Tab-separated table of C-alpha atoms in Angstrom:
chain	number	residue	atom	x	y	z
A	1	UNK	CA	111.381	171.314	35.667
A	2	UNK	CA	109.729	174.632	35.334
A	3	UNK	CA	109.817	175.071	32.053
A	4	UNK	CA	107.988	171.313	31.930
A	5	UNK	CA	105.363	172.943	34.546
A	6	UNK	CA	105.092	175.947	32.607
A	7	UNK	CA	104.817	174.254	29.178
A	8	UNK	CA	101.739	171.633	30.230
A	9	UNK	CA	100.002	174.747	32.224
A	10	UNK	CA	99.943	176.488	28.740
A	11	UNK	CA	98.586	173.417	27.319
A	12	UNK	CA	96.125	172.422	29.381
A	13	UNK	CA	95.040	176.218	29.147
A	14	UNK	CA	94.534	176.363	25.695
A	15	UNK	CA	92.554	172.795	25.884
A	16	UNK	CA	90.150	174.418	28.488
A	17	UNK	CA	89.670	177.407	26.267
A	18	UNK	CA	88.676	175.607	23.174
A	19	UNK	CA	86.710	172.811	24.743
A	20	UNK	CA	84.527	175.432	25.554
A	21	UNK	CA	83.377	176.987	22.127
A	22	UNK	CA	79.817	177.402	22.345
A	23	UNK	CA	77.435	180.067	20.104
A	24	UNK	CA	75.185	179.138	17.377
A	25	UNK	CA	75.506	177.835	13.953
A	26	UNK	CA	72.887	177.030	11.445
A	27	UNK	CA	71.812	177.341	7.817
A	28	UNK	CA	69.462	179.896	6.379
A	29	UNK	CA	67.086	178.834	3.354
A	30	UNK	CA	64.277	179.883	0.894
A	31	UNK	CA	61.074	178.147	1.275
A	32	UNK	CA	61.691	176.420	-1.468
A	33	UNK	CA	64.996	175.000	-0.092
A	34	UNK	CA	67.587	177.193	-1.645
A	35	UNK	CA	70.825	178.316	0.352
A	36	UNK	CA	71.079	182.419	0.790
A	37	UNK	CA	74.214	183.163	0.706
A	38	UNK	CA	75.331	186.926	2.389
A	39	UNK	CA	72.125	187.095	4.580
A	40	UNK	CA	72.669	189.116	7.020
A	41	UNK	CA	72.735	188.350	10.915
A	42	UNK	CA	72.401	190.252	13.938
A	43	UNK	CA	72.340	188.994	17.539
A	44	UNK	CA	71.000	190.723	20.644
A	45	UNK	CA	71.253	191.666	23.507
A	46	UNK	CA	75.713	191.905	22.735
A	47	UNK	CA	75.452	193.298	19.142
A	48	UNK	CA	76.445	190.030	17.470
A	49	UNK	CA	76.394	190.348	13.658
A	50	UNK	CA	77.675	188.650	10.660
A	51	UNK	CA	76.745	187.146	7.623
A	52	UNK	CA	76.196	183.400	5.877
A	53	UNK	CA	78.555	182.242	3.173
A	54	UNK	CA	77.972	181.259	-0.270
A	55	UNK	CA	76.073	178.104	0.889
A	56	UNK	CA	73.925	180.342	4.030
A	57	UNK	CA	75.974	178.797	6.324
A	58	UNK	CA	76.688	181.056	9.743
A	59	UNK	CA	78.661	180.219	12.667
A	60	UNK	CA	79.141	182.981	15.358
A	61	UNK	CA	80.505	182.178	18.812
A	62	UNK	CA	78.142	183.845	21.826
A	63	UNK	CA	78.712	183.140	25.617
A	64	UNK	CA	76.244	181.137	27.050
A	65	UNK	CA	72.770	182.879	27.604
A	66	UNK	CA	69.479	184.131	26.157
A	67	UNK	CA	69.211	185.832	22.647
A	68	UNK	CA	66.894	186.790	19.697
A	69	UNK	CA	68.689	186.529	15.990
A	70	UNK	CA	67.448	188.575	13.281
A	71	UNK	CA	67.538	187.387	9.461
A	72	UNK	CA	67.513	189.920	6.825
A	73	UNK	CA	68.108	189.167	3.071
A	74	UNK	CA	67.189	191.199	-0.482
A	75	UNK	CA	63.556	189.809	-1.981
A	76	UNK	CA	62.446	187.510	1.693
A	77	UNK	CA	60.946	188.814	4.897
A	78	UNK	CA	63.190	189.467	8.023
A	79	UNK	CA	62.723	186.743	10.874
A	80	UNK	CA	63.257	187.487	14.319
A	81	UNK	CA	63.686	184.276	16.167
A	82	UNK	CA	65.013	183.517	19.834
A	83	UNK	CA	67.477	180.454	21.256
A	84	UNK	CA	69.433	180.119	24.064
A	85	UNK	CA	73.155	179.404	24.509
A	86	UNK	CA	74.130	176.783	26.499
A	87	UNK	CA	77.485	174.641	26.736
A	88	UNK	CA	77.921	174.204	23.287
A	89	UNK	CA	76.453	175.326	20.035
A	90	UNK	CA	72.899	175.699	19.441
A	91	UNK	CA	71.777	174.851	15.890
A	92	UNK	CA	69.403	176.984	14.578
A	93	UNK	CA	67.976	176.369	10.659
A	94	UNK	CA	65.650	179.198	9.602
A	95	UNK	CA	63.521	179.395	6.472
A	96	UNK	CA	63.197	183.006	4.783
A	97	UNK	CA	59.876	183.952	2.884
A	98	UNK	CA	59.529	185.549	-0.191
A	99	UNK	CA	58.085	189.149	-0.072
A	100	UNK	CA	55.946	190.182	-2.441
A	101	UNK	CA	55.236	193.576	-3.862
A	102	UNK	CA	52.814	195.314	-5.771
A	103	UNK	CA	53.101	198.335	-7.267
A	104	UNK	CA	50.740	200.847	-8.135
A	105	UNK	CA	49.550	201.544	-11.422
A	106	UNK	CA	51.074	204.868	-13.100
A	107	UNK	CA	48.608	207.517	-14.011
């Protein structure tokens, strides 16, 4: 009879824990549309980081609260944006902009 106790008290444990996954998940793009894959992510206030994968897809699990993401990838400008964390996962889609550079003329 213990072991019965014991056994459901584990399961109904791990239930609780993953019904409550929550964090933020998304896709980051070019303006044009395209997927970035490897962008690069970090999350504040916590130090949350990662990166997309091959189709800018991210996923990163946060407890629930206020943050600010910043997007950083080769060739587009960074983008700072903020969301908040609630009960479950907060999609977030972000578009990346080309950056442009001119370079001086050689003398």
């Amino acid at each position: 009879m213990l072991r019965l106790f014991l056994a459901l008290l584990l399961l109904f444990s791990c239930l609780t824990v993953f019904s409550q996954a929550q964090g933020v998940r998304g896709t980051i793009k070019s303006n044009n549309g395209e997927p970035l894959p490897y962008a690069a992510l970090l999350i504040t206030p916590g130090n949350y980081s990662g990166i997309t994968n091959e189709q800018g897809r991210f996923e990163i699990k946060l407890p629930a609260g206020n943050y600010q993401i910043q997007v950083h990838f080769m060739g587009y400008q960074g983008v700072k944006k903020s969301f908040t964390v609630s009960t479950s996962f907060t999609q977030l889609d972000i578009q990346l902009d080309r950056q442009v550079f001119e370079l001086a003329e050689v003398k």
